[in-house]
Short mmCIF file of C-alpha atoms and ligand atoms in Angstrom, two decimals:
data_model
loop_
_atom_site.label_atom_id
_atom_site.label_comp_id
_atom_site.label_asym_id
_atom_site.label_seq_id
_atom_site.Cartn_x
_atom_site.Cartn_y
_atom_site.Cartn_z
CA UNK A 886 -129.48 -51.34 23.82
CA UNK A 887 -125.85 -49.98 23.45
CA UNK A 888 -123.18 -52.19 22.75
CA UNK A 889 -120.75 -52.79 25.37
CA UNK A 890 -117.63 -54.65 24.80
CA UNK A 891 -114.07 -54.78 26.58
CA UNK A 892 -111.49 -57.59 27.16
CA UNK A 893 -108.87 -59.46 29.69
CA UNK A 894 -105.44 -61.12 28.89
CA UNK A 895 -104.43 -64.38 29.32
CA UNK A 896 -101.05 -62.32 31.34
CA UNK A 897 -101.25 -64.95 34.77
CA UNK A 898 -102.78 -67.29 36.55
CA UNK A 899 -105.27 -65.25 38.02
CA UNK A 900 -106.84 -61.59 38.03
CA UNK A 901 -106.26 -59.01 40.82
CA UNK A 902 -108.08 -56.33 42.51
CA UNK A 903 -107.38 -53.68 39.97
CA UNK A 904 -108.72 -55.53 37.28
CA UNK A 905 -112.17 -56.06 39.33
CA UNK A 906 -112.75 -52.54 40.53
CA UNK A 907 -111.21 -50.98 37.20
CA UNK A 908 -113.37 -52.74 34.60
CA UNK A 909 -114.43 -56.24 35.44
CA UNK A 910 -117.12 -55.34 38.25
CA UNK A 911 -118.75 -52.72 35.46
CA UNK A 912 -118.66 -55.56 32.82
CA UNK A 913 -120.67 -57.99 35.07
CA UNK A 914 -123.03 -54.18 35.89
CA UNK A 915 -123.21 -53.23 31.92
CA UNK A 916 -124.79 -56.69 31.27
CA UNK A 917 -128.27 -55.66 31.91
CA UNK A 918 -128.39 -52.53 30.38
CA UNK A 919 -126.60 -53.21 27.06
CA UNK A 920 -125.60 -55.87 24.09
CA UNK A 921 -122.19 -57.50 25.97
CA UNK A 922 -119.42 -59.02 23.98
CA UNK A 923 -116.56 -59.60 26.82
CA UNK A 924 -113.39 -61.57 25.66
CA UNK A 925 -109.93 -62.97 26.79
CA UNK A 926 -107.25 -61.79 24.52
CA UNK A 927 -104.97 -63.95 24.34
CA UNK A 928 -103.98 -62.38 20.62
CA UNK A 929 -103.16 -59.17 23.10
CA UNK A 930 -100.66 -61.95 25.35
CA UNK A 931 -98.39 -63.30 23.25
CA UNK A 932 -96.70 -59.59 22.80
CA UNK A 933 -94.86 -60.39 25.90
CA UNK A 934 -93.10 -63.37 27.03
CA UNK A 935 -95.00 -66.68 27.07
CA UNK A 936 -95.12 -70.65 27.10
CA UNK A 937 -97.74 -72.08 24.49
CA UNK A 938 -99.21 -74.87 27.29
CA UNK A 939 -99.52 -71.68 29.87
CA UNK A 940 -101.24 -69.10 27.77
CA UNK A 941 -103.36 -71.69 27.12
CA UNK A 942 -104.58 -73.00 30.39
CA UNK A 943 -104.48 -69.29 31.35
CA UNK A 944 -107.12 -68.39 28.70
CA UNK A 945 -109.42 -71.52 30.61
CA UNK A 946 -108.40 -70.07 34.14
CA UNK A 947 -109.41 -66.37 32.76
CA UNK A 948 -112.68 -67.65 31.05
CA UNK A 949 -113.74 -69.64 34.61
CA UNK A 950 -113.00 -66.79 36.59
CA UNK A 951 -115.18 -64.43 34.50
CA UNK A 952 -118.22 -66.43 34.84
CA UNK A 953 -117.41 -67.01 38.53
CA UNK A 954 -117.64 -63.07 38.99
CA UNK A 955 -120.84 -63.29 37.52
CA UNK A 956 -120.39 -62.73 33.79
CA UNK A 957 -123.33 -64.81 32.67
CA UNK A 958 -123.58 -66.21 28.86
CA UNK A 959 -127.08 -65.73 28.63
CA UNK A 960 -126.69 -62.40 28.77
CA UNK A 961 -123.15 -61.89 26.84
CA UNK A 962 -121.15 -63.28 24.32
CA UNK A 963 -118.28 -64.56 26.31
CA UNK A 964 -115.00 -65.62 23.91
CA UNK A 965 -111.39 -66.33 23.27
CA UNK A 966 -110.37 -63.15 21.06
CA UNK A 967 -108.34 -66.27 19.05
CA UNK A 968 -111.63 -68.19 17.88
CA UNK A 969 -112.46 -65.16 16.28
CA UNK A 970 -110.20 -64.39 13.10
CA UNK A 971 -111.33 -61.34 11.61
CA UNK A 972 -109.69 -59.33 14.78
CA UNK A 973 -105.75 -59.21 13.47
CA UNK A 974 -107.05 -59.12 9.84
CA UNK A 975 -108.77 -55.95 10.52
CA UNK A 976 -105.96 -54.59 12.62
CA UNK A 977 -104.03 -55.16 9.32
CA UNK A 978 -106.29 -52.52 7.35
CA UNK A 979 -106.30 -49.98 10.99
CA UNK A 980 -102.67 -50.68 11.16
CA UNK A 981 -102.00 -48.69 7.64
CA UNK A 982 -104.39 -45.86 8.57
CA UNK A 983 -102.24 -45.18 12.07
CA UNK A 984 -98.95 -43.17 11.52
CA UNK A 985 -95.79 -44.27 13.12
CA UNK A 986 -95.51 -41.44 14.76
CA UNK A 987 -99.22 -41.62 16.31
CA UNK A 988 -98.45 -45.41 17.39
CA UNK A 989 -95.01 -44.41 19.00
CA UNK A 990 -96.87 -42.08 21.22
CA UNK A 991 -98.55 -44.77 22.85
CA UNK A 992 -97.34 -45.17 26.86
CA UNK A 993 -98.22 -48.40 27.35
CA UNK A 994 -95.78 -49.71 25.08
CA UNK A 995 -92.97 -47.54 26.02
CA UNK A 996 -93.64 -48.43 29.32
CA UNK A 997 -93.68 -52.82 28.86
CA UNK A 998 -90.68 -52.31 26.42
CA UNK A 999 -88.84 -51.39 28.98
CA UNK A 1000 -89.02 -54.02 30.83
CA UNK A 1001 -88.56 -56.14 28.15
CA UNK A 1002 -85.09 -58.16 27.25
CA UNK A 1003 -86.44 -58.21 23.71
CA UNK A 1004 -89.19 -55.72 22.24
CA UNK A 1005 -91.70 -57.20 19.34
CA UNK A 1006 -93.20 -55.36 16.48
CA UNK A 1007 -96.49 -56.99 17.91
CA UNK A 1008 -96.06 -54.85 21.85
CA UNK A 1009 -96.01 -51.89 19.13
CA UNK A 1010 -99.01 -52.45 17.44
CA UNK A 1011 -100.83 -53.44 20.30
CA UNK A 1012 -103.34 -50.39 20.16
CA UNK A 1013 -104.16 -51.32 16.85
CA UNK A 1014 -105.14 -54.64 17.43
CA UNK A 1015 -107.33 -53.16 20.17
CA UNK A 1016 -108.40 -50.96 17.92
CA UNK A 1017 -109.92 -53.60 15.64
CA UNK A 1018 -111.13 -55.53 18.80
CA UNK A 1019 -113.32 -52.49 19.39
CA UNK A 1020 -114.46 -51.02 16.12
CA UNK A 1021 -115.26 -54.88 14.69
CA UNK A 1022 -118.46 -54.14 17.29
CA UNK A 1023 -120.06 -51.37 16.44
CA UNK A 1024 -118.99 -50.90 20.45
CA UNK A 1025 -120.41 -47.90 22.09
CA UNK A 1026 -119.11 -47.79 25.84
CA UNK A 1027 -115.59 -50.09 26.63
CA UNK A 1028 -115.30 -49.99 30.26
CA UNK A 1029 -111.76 -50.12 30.79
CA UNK A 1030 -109.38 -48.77 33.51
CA UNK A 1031 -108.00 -45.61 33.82
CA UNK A 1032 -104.11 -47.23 32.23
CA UNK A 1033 -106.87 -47.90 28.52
CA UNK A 1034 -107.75 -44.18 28.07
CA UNK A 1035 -104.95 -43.03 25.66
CA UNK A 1036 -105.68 -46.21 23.55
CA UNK A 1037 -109.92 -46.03 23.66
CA UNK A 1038 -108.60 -41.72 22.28
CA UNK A 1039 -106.54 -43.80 19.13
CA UNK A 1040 -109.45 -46.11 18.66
CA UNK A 1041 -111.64 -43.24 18.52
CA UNK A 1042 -109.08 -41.08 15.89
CA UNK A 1043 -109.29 -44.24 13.47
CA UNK A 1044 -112.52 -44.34 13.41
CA UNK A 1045 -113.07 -40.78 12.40
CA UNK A 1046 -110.64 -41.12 10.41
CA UNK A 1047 -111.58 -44.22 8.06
CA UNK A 1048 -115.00 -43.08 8.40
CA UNK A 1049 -114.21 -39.58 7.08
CA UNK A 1050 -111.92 -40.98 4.29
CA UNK A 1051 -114.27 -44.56 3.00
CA UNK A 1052 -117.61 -43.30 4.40
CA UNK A 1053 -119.53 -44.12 7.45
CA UNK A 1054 -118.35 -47.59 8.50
CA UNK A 1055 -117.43 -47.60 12.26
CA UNK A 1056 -119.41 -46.75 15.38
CA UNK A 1057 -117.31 -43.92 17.40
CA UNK A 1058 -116.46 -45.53 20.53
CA UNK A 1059 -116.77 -43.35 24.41
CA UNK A 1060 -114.18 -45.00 27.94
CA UNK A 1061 -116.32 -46.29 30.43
CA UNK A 1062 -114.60 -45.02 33.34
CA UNK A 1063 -115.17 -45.17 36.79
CA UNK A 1064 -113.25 -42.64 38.29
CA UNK A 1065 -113.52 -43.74 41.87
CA UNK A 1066 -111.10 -47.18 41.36
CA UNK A 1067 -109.75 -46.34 37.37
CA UNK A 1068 -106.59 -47.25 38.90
CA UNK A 1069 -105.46 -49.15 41.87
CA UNK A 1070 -101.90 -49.05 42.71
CA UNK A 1071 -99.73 -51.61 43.84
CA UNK A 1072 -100.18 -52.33 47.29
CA UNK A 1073 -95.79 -52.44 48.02
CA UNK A 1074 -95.16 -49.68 45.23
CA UNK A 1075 -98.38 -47.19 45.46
CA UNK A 1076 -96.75 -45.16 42.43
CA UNK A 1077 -97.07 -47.70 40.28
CA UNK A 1078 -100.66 -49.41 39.23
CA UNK A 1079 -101.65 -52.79 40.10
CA UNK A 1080 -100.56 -55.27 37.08
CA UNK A 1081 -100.74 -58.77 36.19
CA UNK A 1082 -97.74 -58.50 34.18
CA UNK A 1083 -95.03 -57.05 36.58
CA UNK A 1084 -96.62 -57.05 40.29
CA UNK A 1085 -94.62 -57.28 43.32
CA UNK A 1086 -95.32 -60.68 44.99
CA UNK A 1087 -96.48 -58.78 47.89
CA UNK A 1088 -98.19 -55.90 46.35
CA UNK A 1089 -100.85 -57.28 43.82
CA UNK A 1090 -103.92 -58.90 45.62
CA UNK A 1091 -105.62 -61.40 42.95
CA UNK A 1092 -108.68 -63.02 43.18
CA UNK A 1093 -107.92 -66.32 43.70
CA UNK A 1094 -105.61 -66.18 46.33
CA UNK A 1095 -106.28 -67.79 49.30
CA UNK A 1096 -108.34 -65.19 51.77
CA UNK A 1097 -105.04 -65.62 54.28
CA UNK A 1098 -103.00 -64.51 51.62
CA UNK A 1099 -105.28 -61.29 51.08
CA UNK A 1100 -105.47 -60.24 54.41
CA UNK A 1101 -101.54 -60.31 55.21
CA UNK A 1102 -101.09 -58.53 51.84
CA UNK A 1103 -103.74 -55.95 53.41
CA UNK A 1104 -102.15 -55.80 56.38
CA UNK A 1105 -98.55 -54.85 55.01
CA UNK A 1106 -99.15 -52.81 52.50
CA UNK A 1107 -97.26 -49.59 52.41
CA UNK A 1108 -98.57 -46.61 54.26
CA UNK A 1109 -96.80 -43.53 55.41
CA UNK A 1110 -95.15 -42.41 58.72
CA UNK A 1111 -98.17 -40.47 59.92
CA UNK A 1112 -101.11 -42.21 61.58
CA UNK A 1113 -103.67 -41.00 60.05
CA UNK A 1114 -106.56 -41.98 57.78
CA UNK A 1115 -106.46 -39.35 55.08
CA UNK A 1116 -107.33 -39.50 51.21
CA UNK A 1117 -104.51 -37.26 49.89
CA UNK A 1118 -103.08 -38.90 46.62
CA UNK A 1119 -100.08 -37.04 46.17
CA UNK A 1120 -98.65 -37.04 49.86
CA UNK A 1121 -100.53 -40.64 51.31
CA UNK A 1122 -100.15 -42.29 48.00
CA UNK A 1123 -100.51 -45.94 49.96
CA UNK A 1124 -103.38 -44.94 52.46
CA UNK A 1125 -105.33 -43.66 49.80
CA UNK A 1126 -105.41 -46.70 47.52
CA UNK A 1127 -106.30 -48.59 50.27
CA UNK A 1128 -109.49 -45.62 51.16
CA UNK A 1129 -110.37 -46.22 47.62
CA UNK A 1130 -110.16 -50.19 47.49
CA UNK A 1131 -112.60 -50.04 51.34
CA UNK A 1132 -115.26 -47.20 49.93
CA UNK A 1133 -115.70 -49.85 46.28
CA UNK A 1134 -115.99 -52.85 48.28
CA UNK A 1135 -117.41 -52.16 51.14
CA UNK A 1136 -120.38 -49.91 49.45
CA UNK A 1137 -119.10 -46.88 51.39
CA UNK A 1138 -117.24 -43.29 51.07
CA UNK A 1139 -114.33 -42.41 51.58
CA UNK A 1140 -115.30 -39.33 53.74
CA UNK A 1141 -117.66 -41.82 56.40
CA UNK A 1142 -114.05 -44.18 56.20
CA UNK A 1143 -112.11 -40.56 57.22
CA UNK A 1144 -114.45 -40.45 59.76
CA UNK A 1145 -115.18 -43.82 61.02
CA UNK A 1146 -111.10 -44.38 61.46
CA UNK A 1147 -110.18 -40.57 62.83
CA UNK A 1148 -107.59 -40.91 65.67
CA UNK A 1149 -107.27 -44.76 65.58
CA UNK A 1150 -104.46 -45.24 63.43
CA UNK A 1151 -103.79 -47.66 60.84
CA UNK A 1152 -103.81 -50.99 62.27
CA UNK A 1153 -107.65 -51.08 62.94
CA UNK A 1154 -108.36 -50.10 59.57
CA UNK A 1155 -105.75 -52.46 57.55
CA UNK A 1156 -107.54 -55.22 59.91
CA UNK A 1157 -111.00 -54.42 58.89
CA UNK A 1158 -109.98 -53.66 55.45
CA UNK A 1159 -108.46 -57.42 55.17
CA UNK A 1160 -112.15 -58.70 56.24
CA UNK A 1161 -113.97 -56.67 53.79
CA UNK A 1162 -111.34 -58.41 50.50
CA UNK A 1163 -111.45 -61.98 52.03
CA UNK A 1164 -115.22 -61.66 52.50
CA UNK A 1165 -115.67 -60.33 49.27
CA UNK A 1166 -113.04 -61.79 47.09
CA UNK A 1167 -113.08 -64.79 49.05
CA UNK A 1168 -115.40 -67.22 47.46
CA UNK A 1169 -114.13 -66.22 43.81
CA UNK A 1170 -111.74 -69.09 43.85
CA UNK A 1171 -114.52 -72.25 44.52
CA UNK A 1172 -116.59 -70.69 42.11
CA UNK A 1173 -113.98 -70.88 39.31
CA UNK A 1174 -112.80 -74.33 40.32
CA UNK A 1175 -116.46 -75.49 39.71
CA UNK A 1176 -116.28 -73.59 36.07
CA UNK A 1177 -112.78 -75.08 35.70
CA UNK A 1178 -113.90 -78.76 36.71
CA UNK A 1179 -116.13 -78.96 33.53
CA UNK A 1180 -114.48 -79.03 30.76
CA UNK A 1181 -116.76 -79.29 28.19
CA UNK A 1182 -119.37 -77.20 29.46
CA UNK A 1183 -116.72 -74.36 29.74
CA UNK A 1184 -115.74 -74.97 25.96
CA UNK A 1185 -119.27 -75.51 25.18
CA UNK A 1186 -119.98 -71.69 26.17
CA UNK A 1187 -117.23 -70.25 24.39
CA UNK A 1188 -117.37 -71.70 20.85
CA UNK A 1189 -120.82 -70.50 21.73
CA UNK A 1190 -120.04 -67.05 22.23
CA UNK A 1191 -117.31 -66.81 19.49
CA UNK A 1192 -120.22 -67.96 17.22
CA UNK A 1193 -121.99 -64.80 18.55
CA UNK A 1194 -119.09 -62.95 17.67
CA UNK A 1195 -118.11 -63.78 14.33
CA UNK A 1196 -121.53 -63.09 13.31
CA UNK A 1197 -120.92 -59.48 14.63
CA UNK A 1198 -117.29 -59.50 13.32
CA UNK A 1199 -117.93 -60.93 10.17
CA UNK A 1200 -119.99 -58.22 8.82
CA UNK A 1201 -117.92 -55.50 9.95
CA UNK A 1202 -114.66 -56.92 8.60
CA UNK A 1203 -116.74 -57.36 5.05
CA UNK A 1204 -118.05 -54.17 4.70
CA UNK A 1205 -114.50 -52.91 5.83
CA UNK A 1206 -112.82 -54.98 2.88
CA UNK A 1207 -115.44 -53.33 0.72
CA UNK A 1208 -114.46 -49.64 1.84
CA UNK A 1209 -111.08 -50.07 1.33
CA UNK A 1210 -111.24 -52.50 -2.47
CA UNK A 1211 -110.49 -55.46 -0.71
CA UNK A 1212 -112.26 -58.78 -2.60
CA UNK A 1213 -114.53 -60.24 -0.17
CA UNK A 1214 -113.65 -62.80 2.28
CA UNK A 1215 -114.55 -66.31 0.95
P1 ATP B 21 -100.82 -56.74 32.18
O1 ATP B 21 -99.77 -56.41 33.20
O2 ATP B 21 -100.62 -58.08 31.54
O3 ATP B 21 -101.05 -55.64 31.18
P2 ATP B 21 -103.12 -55.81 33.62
O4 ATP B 21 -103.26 -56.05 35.07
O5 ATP B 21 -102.75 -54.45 33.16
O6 ATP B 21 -102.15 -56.92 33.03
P3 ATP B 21 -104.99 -56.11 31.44
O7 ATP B 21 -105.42 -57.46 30.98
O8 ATP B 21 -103.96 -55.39 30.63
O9 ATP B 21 -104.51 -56.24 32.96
O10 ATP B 21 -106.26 -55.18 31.58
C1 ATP B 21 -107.56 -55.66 31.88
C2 ATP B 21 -108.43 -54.54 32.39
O11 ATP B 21 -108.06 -54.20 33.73
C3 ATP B 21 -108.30 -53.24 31.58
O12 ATP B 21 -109.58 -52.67 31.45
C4 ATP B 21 -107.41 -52.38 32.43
O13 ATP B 21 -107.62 -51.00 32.21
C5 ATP B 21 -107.85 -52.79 33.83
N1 ATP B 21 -106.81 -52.57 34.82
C6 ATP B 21 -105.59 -53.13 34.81
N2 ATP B 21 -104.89 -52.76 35.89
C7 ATP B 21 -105.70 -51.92 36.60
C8 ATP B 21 -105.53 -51.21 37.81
N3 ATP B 21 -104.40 -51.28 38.50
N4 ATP B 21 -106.56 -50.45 38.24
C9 ATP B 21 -107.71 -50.38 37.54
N5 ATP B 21 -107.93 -51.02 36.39
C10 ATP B 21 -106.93 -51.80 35.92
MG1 MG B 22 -102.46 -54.06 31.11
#
């Protein structure tokens, strides 16, 4: 079976539609097919703003709300990246194999600096904790959205490259991609892609709104001044986020959706559209309050899947010490 791993942060108080249909709908898919390791990292969180007490209860929230979406533990290791130390310490040994130059090329961070006040070494060296998070694995396929790509290519160069310079010690890691919803956009701002971190109030749909609350951020998203249904990225930037949100969830195509809504304008399909995410979204939010309710249940399963983890980690991150002259971990 390959091994299949990817992760979430702890960024909010609840996941939206971008982070479904970009990676979280393949990770509950990949399951069945491969050797899952899926993870909250809040390691990955604390490189922006935060309170201590609400990362915390975010990493609960974000745990619940992947088993709700079906994420079973029977099936994969399900963790808190921070149960598992051997990710930052080998990020430490990645970190002196990446140039500066290579990490400053990274768009992600030049993109959350600036909209920091105050900019951490840590948002830097970001990929290269992700890095580790990956290679620690032996990870074959990270389904990821479309926003992950240029730091899955960096993963991918360190890899080569320590294996090239120590010897064959890290599986070469492929994207998971799926094309069709690798980024939704912002339902206010449909330039910009849907994010936990910096939504507009109005523009991010997450899963455990109330289904009111979806369907009147449905119904006012941004469109255009036409009237017509038409997937054309560049010029219908708004319509065609929404073409690509109805075709995932609703198990259709965008061309029958072109067809289906030709000559009726947009409020018919906004108002179906808001049906289709409250029917579908809908019951995410009972099914994590039932998660949430038991505590030690939900702790139960991941100290359980961090135990998993380590035993995954641990040899990696030894054999790793061992390329490089480390002594051994004791
Ligand atoms: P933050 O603003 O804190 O970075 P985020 O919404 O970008 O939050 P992450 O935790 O960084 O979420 O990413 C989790 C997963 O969701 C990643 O695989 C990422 O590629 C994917 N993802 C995030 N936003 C989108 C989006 N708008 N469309 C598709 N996939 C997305
Ligand atoms: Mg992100």
């Amino acid at each position: 079976k390959p091994r299949v791993l990817s992760g979430i942060q702890p960024t909010s108080d609840s996941f939206h539609i971008g982070n479904y249909l970009g990676a979280l709908r393949q990770w509950v898919a990949l399951q069945d097919t491969s050797d899952a390791f899926y993870m909250v990292v809040d390691l990955h969180a604390i490189t922006v703003d935060h309170e201590p007490k609400v990362l915390h209860q975010r990493s609960r929230v974000s745990a619940a709300q992947l088993l709700a979406l079906g994420v079973d533990p029977e099936k994969s290791a399900l963790f808190v990246q921070s149960q598992v130390p051997e990710h930052p310490m080998l990020a430490w040994i990645l970190g002196a194999e990446t140039g500066f130059g290579e990490a400053s090329r990274m768009t992600q961070f030049k993109d959350k600096s600036a909209k920091q006040e105050r900019t951490t070494v840590g948002l830097f060296t970001y990929p290269i904790l992700q890095a580790a998070d990956i290679l620690l694995y032996q990870t074959d396929q990270v389904p990821v959205g479309e926003d992950q790509r240029q730091h899955l290519e960096l993963t991918r160069d360190l890899a080569i490259r320590f294996n090239t310079t120590y010897g064959q010690t890290f599986i070469v890691p492929e994207p998971h991609i799926v094309k069709e919803t690798a980024t939704i956009k912002d339902l206010a701002e449909p330039e910009k892609k849907m994010s936990k971190s910096s939504a507009s109030p109005r523009g991010c749909v997450y899963l455990l709104d109330e289904p009111n609350q979806m369907r009147k951020k449905i119904k006012s998203a941004v469109t255009d001044s036409e009237a017509e249904v038409r997937y054309d990225v560049e010029h219908k930037p708004g319509v065609s986020n929404l073409l690509n949100i109805y075709a995932a969830l609703g198990n259709t195509t965008i061309e029958k959706l072109e067809a289906e809504y030709a000559g009726r304008g947009y409020g018919d399909f906004k108002g179906d559209l808001a049906e289709v995410v409250a029917d579908s979204l809908g019951p995410i939010a009972a099914r994590t309050k039932e998660y949430l309710a038991d505590k030690a249940e939900l702790d139960r399963i991941l100290t359980a899947g961090a135990e998993k983890a380590r035993q995954v980690a641990s040899r990696t991150l030894a054999k790793a010490y061992k390329k490089v002259g480390f002594y051994p971990p004791v």
